[in-house]
Structures are given as structure tokens and as C-alpha cells.
Amino acid sequence: MKTTYKIILAPLAALILMAGMSMRKAVLPQVKLGFIPLTDCAPLVAAKELGLFQKYGVDVVLSKEASWANIRDKILNGELDGAHCLFGMPFSVYTGLGGKAGSEMQIAMVLNNNGQGITLSKDFCGLVGFKEMNKVAAAVKQVQARKEVTFAMTFPGGTHDIWLRNWMAAAGINQKSVGIITIPPPQMVANMRVDNMEGFSVGEPWNGMAAAQNIGFTEIASQDIWKHHPEKALVVNKQFAAKERENLKNIMKAVLEACQWLDNMGNRKKAAGWLSKPYYVNAALPVIEARLLGSNDLGCELGVQKYKDDYMTFYNKGFVNTPRKVHGMWFLAQYVRFGMLKSNPDFKGIAEKLILDDLYAEVAREAKVPVMTDDMKAFKTTYDVMFDPGNIPAYLASAKK
């Protein structure tokens, strides 16, 4: 009889143990984060694939979205708790350029610097080369002699829009003389292939894909316009940030660890393998891998551009991830500079409302990573004048339009 009891009880105990384990797994809070198919969604992908979200006690579901407008709508209505998002997008939406004015999307941390680009179609081959800013305006006029010239970006007031407008201002192109349209990132190459635009500003791998498919060439990378600029951010629903603070902190810790892993260059081939999958970016592995490693085959027989310290970075000893109010103020100033806003907004007040720098500082302390102390300091981008957050009117008076 004792033997019989042992035979019955042993599998029963195993079942109870398994049920208990399942229950423990089930109690992890579930969070839904969106992303757009771009190389710089890598921090969310790496955190998922490495099991870091689970490590920090959060069950994260990643949702591949079709456009930045989808991301905006789903964050605002709570369908997404947060997302990989353009750093400039919350400011665009709040000011009414890219959504209903007054709508709040909050920036928890920055995900990456650098790694975007401006691609020109084959119409420009031979007319202008890589970073030949002094030839761009004449090349545009030459192409305009036989067709309208249209440039595409991904969201009004977003990072790609602002890199495009800064590039045009530096090149001396009158922005009213060309068309500017909005196209989701994964659709850029296909639209250029059918001649819907003559140039586009977008993140990787789509600049690289245009070059690889002999559809266009990389005229300039975003780090050439502003070295180590903020690019994508972890942007969250306001109510989620307020009510699920601990879950958000754990997500941020997981993403911070993923960013450190990604900045070990020996890990980037593995990351490129994940990103190339259909359920993530769904683009050619060699293109994703090369540009992640800082090697840009430009296209149009322009050769390969090697970036040594300003390729796409995700951590950079903590420099990347601190969200800075001064950067938000700079984006707001660009909207005024380029006539997108007719009057000055509350530069500092809006930045303070939308950037959760105190939360980031708390997370960074707990994760034992540095917090940058350069917020609210003046800085200069490559082709622009000095931006002093303490005297924005002076900046606007002297910046090229």
C-alpha cells in the first residue's frame, strides 16, 4: 500500500508543482509596446529576445505597427502602453502639428543616437555626391527643369522631418519650392521605385535597402547633420506612466540592459539576425548588419562610408539614454524656424511636461548607470548656429530658414 501511495502521489506532486509554476508565470504584469520596422527598434527586440523583460518581472508583448500615426493613436487611447517612437513626435502632437493639440505622450528615455539618412533617387546620380552640400541646390534645380521634385519624411515634426528640413536649409533649398509628403518607413523604397518621390529622410535599413536595390543613394547620414543626436525614444501613455510606475521602471531597466548589450559590437551580428526576421523589420540581413556595424555602402558608385564612433549607438556609456529637456526645446524651436508654428510655444514648459527626466534619473540610479548632466546647456549642430535654450529668440533670428 505504501508503494502504491508513492506511485500515485509522485506524479500528483509534479502536477501541483507545474501548476504552481504556471500560476507564478501568469502573475507577471503584461505590457504592450509598439514598434515600427526600423533597425533602431533593436533595444525592444533585444530585451525581448534576451529574456530581459522577464528578468525584470514584466511580460512584454511587442506589436509591429504600420505607421507613426498608428503608434500615436494607440498610445493616446491606451491600446499601447508605450512604443519605440520618434523623439520629436510627442512635441509635434502636443503642439497640434502631428495630432490633436494638447495630447500628451511622455518620453521615458532615449533608445538610440544616429543612424538615419537622406536618400536621393537615381535622378541625382552624377549631380551630387555624398555630403556635397554645395551641389545640392543646383542639382535640385536641374531635376526640376524636367519634373516636380518631392521629398518624403515619416511624420510631420518628427525626427526625419526635421533632419530633412535642416538638410534643405543647409543646402540653400527653398522649402516651398519642393513637395514634402509623409510616407511610413517600410514603404519608402517601394514609393521611390515607382517614382513617387525624388528623395526621402528615414531610418535604417531603408536608406541601405534603396542603395542595395540600385533605386537611390545615401546623400548624407543624420549623424553628419548632428553628431550623436537623439533619435528614437521609449514614449509612453500618460496614465500608464502614472498608474504603473514600477512596471515602467522595470521595462526601462530591461531596455537599458539591452542597450548596453547592443553597444558591444560583437553582439550586433546576432541582433541583425533577429531584426531581419519577418515579424520584426523584414529586410535583408546583410544591409541591416553592415549599417549596424557602421559600414554604409552609399550606392550610385559612391563607395562605402565607414563610421568609427558615430554609427548608430544605443548606450555609449550612458550618454544616449538620458532624455534632455534642451533637446525637446530644440525640436519646438525648429517648428517655429520652419514656419510650422506661427508663434513661439512655451518651450521649457512643454519640455518639462513631456519629458520624464526625474523618472529616468531614478531608474538610472537603481540600475547603476550614469545620468548625463548636460541638460539645458547650449549646443551646436553641424550646419546650424548655436542653440542656447536661454535665448531661443536669438537662435531663431540667426538660423537659416
Coordinates of N, CA and C in Angstrom, one line a residue, residues 51-283:
G51 N 15.3 37.8 -23.1 CA 14.6 37.5 -21.8 C 14.7 38.5 -20.7
L52 N 15.1 39.7 -21.1 CA 15.3 40.8 -20.1 C 14.0 41.3 -19.5
F53 N 13.0 41.4 -20.3 CA 11.7 41.8 -19.7 C 11.3 40.8 -18.6
Q54 N 11.4 39.6 -18.9 CA 11.0 38.5 -17.9 C 11.9 38.6 -16.7
K55 N 13.2 38.9 -17.0 CA 14.2 39.0 -15.9 C 13.8 40.1 -14.9
Y56 N 13.2 41.2 -15.4 CA 12.8 42.3 -14.5 C 11.3 42.2 -14.1
G57 N 10.7 41.1 -14.4 CA 9.4 40.9 -13.9 C 8.2 41.4 -14.7
V58 N 8.4 41.6 -16.0 CA 7.3 42.1 -16.8 C 7.2 41.3 -18.1
D59 N 5.9 41.0 -18.4 CA 5.6 40.2 -19.6 C 5.3 41.2 -20.7
V60 N 6.2 41.5 -21.6 CA 6.0 42.5 -22.7 C 5.6 41.8 -24.0
V61 N 4.6 42.3 -24.6 CA 4.1 41.9 -25.9 C 4.6 43.0 -26.9
L62 N 5.3 42.6 -27.9 CA 5.7 43.6 -28.9 C 4.8 43.6 -30.1
S63 N 4.3 44.8 -30.5 CA 3.3 44.9 -31.5 C 3.9 45.7 -32.7
K64 N 4.0 45.0 -33.8 CA 4.5 45.7 -35.1 C 3.5 46.5 -35.7
E65 N 3.7 47.8 -35.8 CA 2.7 48.8 -36.3 C 3.1 49.3 -37.7
A66 N 2.1 49.8 -38.4 CA 2.2 50.1 -39.8 C 2.8 51.5 -40.0
S67 N 2.5 52.5 -39.1 CA 2.9 53.8 -39.3 C 3.0 54.5 -38.0
W68 N 3.7 55.7 -38.0 CA 3.8 56.5 -36.8 C 2.5 57.0 -36.3
A69 N 1.6 57.3 -37.3 CA 0.2 57.7 -36.9 C -0.5 56.6 -36.1
N70 N -0.3 55.4 -36.5 CA -0.9 54.2 -35.7 C -0.3 54.2 -34.3
I71 N 1.0 54.4 -34.2 CA 1.7 54.5 -32.9 C 1.1 55.6 -32.0
R72 N 0.9 56.8 -32.6 CA 0.4 57.9 -31.9 C -1.0 57.6 -31.3
D73 N -1.9 57.1 -32.2 CA -3.3 56.9 -31.8 C -3.4 55.8 -30.7
K74 N -2.6 54.8 -30.9 CA -2.7 53.7 -29.9 C -2.1 54.0 -28.6
I75 N -1.1 54.9 -28.5 CA -0.5 55.3 -27.3 C -1.5 56.2 -26.6
L76 N -2.1 57.1 -27.3 CA -3.1 58.1 -26.7 C -4.3 57.4 -26.2
N77 N -4.8 56.4 -26.9 CA -6.0 55.7 -26.5 C -5.8 54.5 -25.5
G78 N -4.5 54.3 -25.2 CA -4.2 53.2 -24.3 C -4.1 51.8 -24.8
E79 N -4.3 51.7 -26.1 CA -4.2 50.3 -26.8 C -2.7 49.9 -26.7
L80 N -1.8 50.8 -26.7 CA -0.4 50.5 -26.5 C 0.0 51.2 -25.2
D81 N 0.7 50.6 -24.3 CA 1.2 51.2 -23.1 C 2.4 52.2 -23.4
G82 N 3.1 51.8 -24.5 CA 4.2 52.6 -24.9 C 4.8 52.1 -26.2
A83 N 5.8 52.7 -26.7 CA 6.3 52.3 -28.0 C 7.7 52.9 -28.3
H84 N 8.4 52.3 -29.2 CA 9.6 52.8 -29.9 C 9.0 53.9 -30.8
C85 N 9.5 55.2 -30.6 CA 8.9 56.3 -31.2 C 9.9 57.4 -31.5
L86 N 9.5 58.2 -32.5 CA 10.4 59.4 -32.9 C 10.5 60.3 -31.7
F87 N 11.7 60.8 -31.4 CA 11.9 61.7 -30.2 C 11.0 63.0 -30.4
G88 N 10.9 63.5 -31.6 CA 10.2 64.7 -31.8 C 8.7 64.6 -31.8
M89 N 8.2 63.4 -31.9 CA 6.8 63.1 -32.1 C 5.9 63.7 -31.0
P90 N 6.2 63.4 -29.7 CA 5.4 64.0 -28.6 C 5.2 65.5 -28.7
F91 N 6.3 66.2 -29.1 CA 6.2 67.7 -29.2 C 5.4 68.1 -30.4
S92 N 5.5 67.4 -31.5 CA 4.7 67.6 -32.7 C 3.2 67.4 -32.4
V93 N 2.9 66.3 -31.7 CA 1.5 66.0 -31.4 C 0.9 67.1 -30.4
Y94 N 1.7 67.4 -29.3 CA 1.2 68.3 -28.3 C 0.9 69.7 -28.9
T95 N 1.7 70.1 -29.9 CA 1.6 71.5 -30.5 C 0.5 71.5 -31.6
G96 N 0.0 70.3 -31.9 CA -1.1 70.3 -33.0 C -0.5 70.0 -34.4
L97 N 0.8 69.9 -34.6 CA 1.3 69.6 -35.9 C 1.0 68.2 -36.3
G98 N 1.1 67.3 -35.4 CA 1.0 65.9 -35.7 C -0.1 65.2 -35.0
G99 N -1.1 65.9 -34.5 CA -2.2 65.3 -33.8 C -3.0 66.4 -33.1
K100 N -3.9 66.0 -32.2 CA -4.8 66.9 -31.5 C -4.0 67.7 -30.5
A101 N -4.0 69.0 -30.6 CA -3.2 69.9 -29.7 C -3.5 69.6 -28.3
G102 N -2.5 69.5 -27.5 CA -2.7 69.3 -26.0 C -2.6 67.8 -25.6
S103 N -2.5 66.9 -26.6 CA -2.4 65.5 -26.3 C -1.1 65.1 -25.8
E104 N -1.0 64.4 -24.7 CA 0.3 64.2 -24.0 C 0.8 62.8 -24.2
M105 N 1.9 62.6 -24.9 CA 2.7 61.4 -25.0 C 4.0 61.7 -24.3
Q106 N 4.4 60.9 -23.3 CA 5.6 61.2 -22.5 C 6.8 60.4 -22.8
I107 N 8.0 61.0 -22.8 CA 9.2 60.4 -23.1 C 9.9 59.9 -21.8
A108 N 10.1 58.6 -21.7 CA 10.7 58.0 -20.6 C 12.2 57.9 -20.7
M109 N 12.7 57.6 -21.9 CA 14.2 57.5 -22.1 C 14.4 57.5 -23.6
V110 N 15.7 57.8 -24.0 CA 16.1 57.7 -25.4 C 16.6 56.4 -25.7
L111 N 16.3 55.8 -26.9 CA 16.7 54.5 -27.2 C 18.0 54.5 -28.1
N112 N 18.2 55.5 -28.9 CA 19.4 55.5 -29.8 C 19.8 56.9 -30.2
N113 N 21.0 57.0 -30.7 CA 21.5 58.2 -31.4 C 21.9 57.7 -32.8
N114 N 21.9 58.7 -33.7 CA 22.5 58.5 -35.0 C 21.7 57.4 -35.9
G115 N 22.2 57.2 -37.1 CA 21.7 56.0 -37.9 C 20.5 56.3 -38.7
Q116 N 20.2 57.5 -39.1 CA 19.2 57.8 -40.1 C 19.9 58.3 -41.3
G117 N 19.1 58.7 -42.3 CA 19.8 59.2 -43.5 C 18.8 59.9 -44.5
I118 N 19.4 60.5 -45.5 CA 18.6 61.1 -46.6 C 19.1 60.5 -47.9
T119 N 18.2 59.9 -48.5 CA 18.4 59.2 -49.8 C 17.9 60.0 -51.0
L120 N 18.6 60.1 -52.0 CA 18.2 60.7 -53.3 C 18.1 59.7 -54.3
S121 N 17.1 59.9 -55.2 CA 16.9 58.9 -56.3 C 18.0 59.0 -57.3
K122 N 17.9 58.0 -58.3 CA 19.0 57.9 -59.3 C 18.9 59.2 -60.2
D123 N 17.9 60.0 -60.2 CA 17.8 61.2 -60.9 C 19.0 62.1 -60.6
F124 N 19.5 62.0 -59.3 CA 20.6 62.8 -58.8 C 22.0 62.2 -59.0
C125 N 22.1 61.0 -59.5 CA 23.4 60.3 -59.7 C 24.2 61.2 -60.6
G126 N 25.4 61.5 -60.2 CA 26.3 62.3 -61.0 C 26.2 63.8 -60.8
L127 N 25.1 64.2 -60.2 CA 24.9 65.6 -60.0 C 25.4 66.1 -58.6
V128 N 25.3 65.2 -57.7 CA 25.7 65.5 -56.3 C 26.2 64.2 -55.6
G129 N 27.2 64.3 -54.8 CA 27.7 63.1 -54.2 C 27.5 63.1 -52.7
F130 N 28.1 62.3 -52.0 CA 28.0 62.1 -50.5 C 28.4 63.4 -49.8
K131 N 27.6 64.0 -49.0 CA 27.8 65.2 -48.2 C 28.3 66.4 -49.1
E132 N 28.0 66.4 -50.4 CA 28.4 67.6 -51.2 C 27.2 68.6 -51.1
M133 N 27.2 69.3 -50.0 CA 26.1 70.2 -49.7 C 26.1 71.4 -50.7
N134 N 27.3 71.8 -51.1 CA 27.3 72.9 -52.1 C 26.8 72.6 -53.4
K135 N 26.5 71.4 -53.7 CA 26.0 71.0 -55.0 C 24.5 70.6 -55.0
V136 N 23.9 70.5 -53.8 CA 22.5 70.0 -53.7 C 21.5 70.9 -54.4
A137 N 21.6 72.2 -54.1 CA 20.5 73.2 -54.6 C 20.6 73.2 -56.1
A138 N 21.8 73.2 -56.7 CA 21.8 73.2 -58.2 C 21.3 71.9 -58.8
A139 N 21.6 70.8 -58.1 CA 21.1 69.5 -58.6 C 19.6 69.5 -58.5
V140 N 19.0 70.0 -57.5 CA 17.5 70.1 -57.4 C 16.9 70.9 -58.5
K141 N 17.5 72.0 -58.8 CA 17.0 72.9 -59.9 C 17.2 72.2 -61.2
Q142 N 18.2 71.4 -61.4 CA 18.4 70.7 -62.7 C 17.4 69.6 -62.9
V143 N 17.0 68.9 -61.8 CA 16.0 67.9 -61.9 C 14.6 68.6 -62.1
Q144 N 14.4 69.7 -61.4 CA 13.1 70.4 -61.5 C 12.9 70.9 -62.9
A145 N 13.9 71.1 -63.7 CA 13.7 71.5 -65.1 C 12.9 70.5 -65.9
R146 N 12.9 69.3 -65.5 CA 12.1 68.3 -66.2 C 11.0 67.6 -65.5
K147 N 10.9 67.8 -64.1 CA 9.9 67.2 -63.3 C 9.8 67.9 -62.0
E148 N 8.6 67.7 -61.3 CA 8.5 68.2 -60.0 C 9.4 67.4 -59.0
V149 N 9.9 68.1 -58.0 CA 10.7 67.4 -57.0 C 10.0 67.3 -55.7
T150 N 9.9 66.1 -55.2 CA 9.2 65.8 -53.9 C 10.1 65.0 -53.0
F151 N 10.1 65.4 -51.8 CA 10.8 64.7 -50.7 C 9.8 64.1 -49.7
A152 N 10.1 62.9 -49.2 CA 9.3 62.3 -48.2 C 10.0 62.2 -46.9
M153 N 9.2 62.3 -45.8 CA 9.6 62.0 -44.4 C 8.5 61.2 -43.8
T154 N 8.7 60.8 -42.5 CA 7.8 59.8 -42.0 C 6.7 60.3 -41.0
F155 N 6.8 61.6 -40.5 CA 5.8 62.1 -39.6 C 6.0 63.6 -39.5
P156 N 5.0 64.4 -39.6 CA 5.2 65.9 -39.5 C 5.8 66.3 -38.1
G157 N 6.9 66.9 -38.2 CA 7.5 67.4 -36.9 C 8.4 66.3 -36.2
G158 N 8.4 65.1 -36.8 CA 9.2 64.0 -36.2 C 10.7 64.2 -36.6
T159 N 11.5 63.3 -36.1 CA 13.0 63.5 -36.4 C 13.3 63.5 -37.9
H160 N 12.7 62.6 -38.6 CA 13.1 62.5 -40.1 C 12.6 63.8 -40.8
D161 N 11.5 64.3 -40.4 CA 11.1 65.6 -41.0 C 12.1 66.7 -40.7
I162 N 12.5 66.8 -39.5 CA 13.5 67.8 -39.1 C 14.8 67.6 -39.6
W163 N 15.3 66.4 -39.8 CA 16.6 66.2 -40.5 C 16.5 66.7 -41.9
L164 N 15.4 66.4 -42.6 CA 15.2 66.8 -44.0 C 15.2 68.3 -44.1
R165 N 14.5 69.0 -43.2 CA 14.4 70.4 -43.3 C 15.7 71.1 -42.9
N166 N 16.5 70.5 -42.0 CA 17.8 71.1 -41.7 C 18.8 70.9 -42.8
W167 N 18.7 69.7 -43.5 CA 19.5 69.5 -44.7 C 19.2 70.5 -45.8
M168 N 17.9 70.7 -46.0 CA 17.5 71.6 -47.1 C 18.0 73.1 -46.8
A169 N 17.8 73.4 -45.5 CA 18.3 74.8 -45.1 C 19.8 75.0 -45.3
A170 N 20.5 73.9 -44.9 CA 22.0 74.0 -45.0 C 22.4 74.0 -46.5
A171 N 21.6 73.4 -47.4 CA 21.9 73.3 -48.8 C 21.4 74.5 -49.6
G172 N 20.6 75.3 -48.9 CA 20.1 76.5 -49.6 C 18.9 76.2 -50.5
I173 N 18.1 75.2 -50.1 CA 16.9 74.9 -50.9 C 15.7 75.6 -50.3
N174 N 14.9 76.4 -51.0 CA 13.7 77.0 -50.6 C 12.7 75.9 -50.4
Q175 N 12.2 75.7 -49.1 CA 11.4 74.6 -48.8 C 10.0 74.7 -49.4
K176 N 9.6 75.9 -49.9 CA 8.3 76.0 -50.5 C 8.4 75.6 -52.0
S177 N 9.7 75.4 -52.5 CA 9.9 75.1 -53.9 C 9.8 73.6 -54.2
V178 N 9.7 72.8 -53.2 CA 9.6 71.4 -53.4 C 8.4 70.8 -52.6
G179 N 8.0 69.6 -53.0 CA 6.9 69.0 -52.2 C 7.5 68.2 -51.1
I180 N 6.8 68.2 -50.0 CA 7.2 67.3 -48.8 C 5.9 66.5 -48.4
I181 N 6.1 65.2 -48.5 CA 5.0 64.3 -48.2 C 5.3 63.3 -47.1
T182 N 4.3 62.7 -46.5 CA 4.5 61.7 -45.4 C 4.3 60.3 -45.9
I183 N 5.3 59.5 -45.7 CA 5.3 58.0 -46.1 C 5.8 57.2 -44.9
P184 N 5.1 56.1 -44.5 CA 5.6 55.3 -43.5 C 7.0 54.7 -43.9
P185 N 7.9 54.5 -42.9 CA 9.2 54.0 -43.2 C 9.3 52.8 -44.1
P186 N 8.6 51.7 -43.8 CA 8.8 50.5 -44.7 C 8.3 50.7 -46.1
Q187 N 7.6 51.7 -46.4 CA 7.1 52.0 -47.8 C 7.9 52.9 -48.6
M188 N 9.0 53.4 -48.0 CA 9.8 54.4 -48.7 C 10.4 53.9 -50.0
V189 N 11.1 52.7 -49.9 CA 11.8 52.2 -51.1 C 10.8 51.9 -52.2
A190 N 9.7 51.3 -51.9 CA 8.7 50.9 -52.9 C 8.2 52.2 -53.6
N191 N 8.0 53.3 -52.8 CA 7.5 54.5 -53.4 C 8.5 55.2 -54.3
M192 N 9.8 55.1 -53.9 CA 10.8 55.7 -54.8 C 10.9 54.8 -56.0
R193 N 10.8 53.5 -55.9 CA 10.9 52.7 -57.1 C 9.8 53.1 -58.2
V194 N 8.7 53.5 -57.8 CA 7.6 53.9 -58.7 C 7.6 55.4 -58.9
D195 N 8.6 56.1 -58.5 CA 8.8 57.5 -58.8 C 7.8 58.4 -58.1
N196 N 7.4 58.1 -56.9 CA 6.5 58.9 -56.2 C 7.3 60.0 -55.4
M197 N 8.6 59.9 -55.3 CA 9.4 61.0 -54.7 C 10.8 60.9 -55.2
E198 N 11.5 62.0 -55.1 CA 12.9 62.1 -55.6 C 13.9 62.0 -54.4
G199 N 13.4 62.0 -53.2 CA 14.3 61.8 -52.1 C 13.5 61.5 -50.8
F200 N 14.1 60.9 -49.8 CA 13.4 60.7 -48.6 C 14.4 60.7 -47.4
S201 N 13.8 61.0 -46.3 CA 14.5 61.0 -45.0 C 13.9 60.0 -44.1
V202 N 14.7 59.0 -43.7 CA 14.1 57.8 -43.0 C 15.2 57.2 -42.2
G203 N 14.9 56.2 -41.3 CA 15.8 55.5 -40.6 C 16.3 54.2 -41.4
E204 N 17.3 53.6 -40.9 CA 17.8 52.3 -41.5 C 16.8 51.2 -41.1
P205 N 16.7 50.2 -41.9 CA 17.6 49.9 -43.0 C 17.2 50.4 -44.4
W206 N 16.3 51.4 -44.4 CA 15.6 51.7 -45.7 C 16.5 52.5 -46.6
N207 N 17.4 53.3 -46.0 CA 18.4 54.0 -46.9 C 19.3 53.0 -47.5
G208 N 19.8 52.0 -46.7 CA 20.6 51.0 -47.2 C 20.0 50.1 -48.2
M209 N 18.7 49.8 -48.0 CA 17.9 49.0 -49.0 C 17.8 49.7 -50.3
A210 N 17.6 51.0 -50.3 CA 17.5 51.7 -51.6 C 18.8 51.7 -52.3
A211 N 19.9 51.8 -51.6 CA 21.2 51.7 -52.3 C 21.5 50.3 -52.8
A212 N 21.1 49.3 -52.0 CA 21.4 47.9 -52.4 C 20.5 47.5 -53.6
Q213 N 19.3 48.0 -53.7 CA 18.5 47.7 -54.9 C 18.7 48.7 -56.0
N214 N 19.7 49.5 -55.9 CA 20.0 50.5 -57.0 C 18.9 51.4 -57.4
I215 N 18.1 51.8 -56.4 CA 17.0 52.7 -56.6 C 17.4 54.2 -56.2
G216 N 18.4 54.3 -55.3 CA 18.8 55.6 -54.9 C 20.1 55.5 -54.2
F217 N 20.6 56.6 -53.6 CA 21.9 56.6 -52.9 C 21.8 57.5 -51.7
T218 N 22.6 57.2 -50.7 CA 22.7 57.9 -49.4 C 23.5 59.2 -49.7
E219 N 22.8 60.4 -49.6 CA 23.5 61.7 -49.8 C 24.1 62.1 -48.5
I220 N 23.5 61.8 -47.4 CA 24.1 62.2 -46.1 C 23.4 61.4 -45.0
A221 N 24.1 61.1 -43.9 CA 23.5 60.4 -42.8 C 23.2 61.4 -41.7
S222 N 22.3 61.1 -40.8 CA 21.8 62.1 -39.9 C 22.9 62.5 -38.9
Q223 N 23.8 61.6 -38.6 CA 24.9 61.9 -37.7 C 25.9 63.0 -38.3
D224 N 25.8 63.1 -39.7 CA 26.6 64.1 -40.3 C 25.9 65.5 -40.2
I225 N 24.6 65.5 -39.9 CA 23.8 66.7 -39.7 C 23.9 67.1 -38.2
W226 N 23.9 66.1 -37.3 CA 24.0 66.4 -35.9 C 24.6 65.1 -35.2
K227 N 25.9 65.2 -34.9 CA 26.5 64.0 -34.3 C 26.0 63.7 -32.9
H228 N 25.6 62.4 -32.8 CA 25.0 61.9 -31.5 C 23.7 62.6 -31.1
H229 N 22.9 62.8 -32.2 CA 21.5 63.4 -31.9 C 20.6 62.4 -31.3
P230 N 19.6 62.8 -30.5 CA 18.5 61.9 -30.1 C 17.7 61.5 -31.3
E231 N 17.3 60.2 -31.3 CA 16.5 59.7 -32.4 C 15.2 59.1 -32.0
K232 N 15.3 57.8 -31.6 CA 14.0 57.2 -31.1 C 14.0 57.2 -29.5
A233 N 12.8 57.2 -29.0 CA 12.6 57.2 -27.5 C 11.6 56.2 -27.1
L234 N 11.7 55.8 -25.9 CA 10.6 55.0 -25.3 C 9.5 56.0 -24.9
V235 N 8.4 56.0 -25.6 CA 7.3 57.0 -25.3 C 6.2 56.2 -24.8
V236 N 5.5 56.8 -23.7 CA 4.5 56.0 -23.0 C 3.2 56.8 -22.9
N237 N 2.1 56.0 -22.7 CA 0.8 56.6 -22.3 C 0.9 57.3 -21.0
K238 N 0.3 58.4 -20.9 CA 0.4 59.2 -19.6 C -0.1 58.5 -18.4
Q239 N -1.3 57.9 -18.6 CA -1.9 57.1 -17.5 C -1.1 55.9 -17.1
F240 N -0.5 55.3 -18.0 CA 0.3 54.1 -17.7 C 1.5 54.6 -16.9
A241 N 2.1 55.7 -17.3 CA 3.3 56.2 -16.5 C 2.9 56.5 -15.1
A242 N 1.7 57.0 -14.9 CA 1.3 57.5 -13.6 C 0.9 56.3 -12.7
K243 N 0.1 55.3 -13.3 CA -0.5 54.3 -12.5 C 0.4 53.0 -12.4
E244 N 1.2 52.8 -13.4 CA 2.1 51.6 -13.5 C 3.6 52.0 -13.4
R245 N 3.9 52.8 -12.5 CA 5.2 53.4 -12.4 C 6.3 52.3 -12.2
E246 N 6.0 51.3 -11.3 CA 7.0 50.3 -11.1 C 7.2 49.4 -12.3
N247 N 6.1 49.1 -13.0 CA 6.2 48.3 -14.2 C 7.0 49.0 -15.3
L248 N 6.8 50.3 -15.4 CA 7.5 51.2 -16.3 C 9.0 51.2 -16.0
K249 N 9.3 51.3 -14.7 CA 10.7 51.3 -14.3 C 11.4 50.0 -14.6
N250 N 10.7 48.9 -14.5 CA 11.3 47.6 -14.8 C 11.5 47.4 -16.3
I251 N 10.6 48.0 -17.1 CA 10.7 48.0 -18.5 C 12.0 48.8 -18.9
M252 N 12.1 49.9 -18.3 CA 13.3 50.8 -18.6 C 14.6 50.1 -18.2
K253 N 14.6 49.4 -17.1 CA 15.8 48.7 -16.7 C 16.2 47.6 -17.7
A254 N 15.2 46.9 -18.2 CA 15.4 45.8 -19.2 C 15.9 46.5 -20.4
V255 N 15.4 47.6 -20.9 CA 15.8 48.2 -22.1 C 17.2 48.8 -21.9
L256 N 17.5 49.3 -20.8 CA 18.9 49.8 -20.5 C 19.9 48.7 -20.6
E257 N 19.6 47.6 -20.1 CA 20.5 46.4 -20.2 C 20.6 46.0 -21.7
A258 N 19.5 46.0 -22.4 CA 19.6 45.7 -23.8 C 20.4 46.6 -24.6
C259 N 20.3 47.9 -24.3 CA 21.1 48.9 -24.9 C 22.6 48.7 -24.7
Q260 N 23.0 48.4 -23.5 CA 24.4 48.1 -23.2 C 24.9 46.8 -24.0
W261 N 24.0 45.8 -24.1 CA 24.4 44.6 -24.8 C 24.6 45.0 -26.3
L262 N 23.7 45.8 -26.8 CA 23.8 46.2 -28.2 C 25.0 47.0 -28.5
D263 N 25.5 47.8 -27.6 CA 26.7 48.6 -27.8 C 28.0 47.8 -27.7
N264 N 27.9 46.5 -27.4 CA 29.0 45.6 -27.6 C 29.0 45.1 -29.0
M265 N 29.9 45.7 -29.9 CA 29.9 45.4 -31.3 C 29.9 44.0 -31.7
G266 N 30.4 43.1 -30.8 CA 30.4 41.7 -31.0 C 29.0 41.1 -31.0
N267 N 28.0 41.8 -30.5 CA 26.7 41.3 -30.4 C 25.8 41.8 -31.6
R268 N 26.3 42.6 -32.4 CA 25.5 43.3 -33.4 C 25.1 42.3 -34.6
K269 N 25.9 41.4 -34.9 CA 25.5 40.4 -35.9 C 24.3 39.6 -35.5
K270 N 24.3 39.2 -34.2 CA 23.2 38.5 -33.6 C 22.0 39.3 -33.6
A271 N 22.1 40.6 -33.3 CA 21.0 41.5 -33.3 C 20.4 41.7 -34.7
A272 N 21.3 41.8 -35.6 CA 20.9 41.9 -37.0 C 20.1 40.7 -37.5
G273 N 20.5 39.5 -37.0 CA 19.7 38.3 -37.4 C 18.3 38.3 -36.9
W274 N 18.1 38.8 -35.6 CA 16.8 39.0 -35.1 C 16.0 40.0 -35.9
L275 N 16.6 41.1 -36.1 CA 15.9 42.2 -36.8 C 15.4 41.9 -38.2
S276 N 16.2 41.0 -38.9 CA 15.8 40.7 -40.3 C 14.6 39.8 -40.4
K277 N 14.2 39.2 -39.3 CA 13.0 38.3 -39.3 C 11.7 39.0 -39.8
P278 N 10.8 38.3 -40.4 CA 9.6 38.9 -40.9 C 8.7 39.6 -39.9
Y279 N 8.8 39.0 -38.6 CA 7.9 39.6 -37.6 C 8.6 40.8 -36.9
Y280 N 9.8 41.2 -37.3 CA 10.4 42.4 -36.9 C 10.6 43.4 -38.1
V281 N 11.8 43.6 -38.6 CA 12.0 44.6 -39.6 C 11.7 44.0 -41.0
N282 N 12.0 42.7 -41.2 CA 11.8 42.1 -42.5 C 12.5 42.7 -43.7
A283 N 13.8 42.8 -43.5 CA 14.7 43.4 -44.6 C 16.0 42.5 -44.7

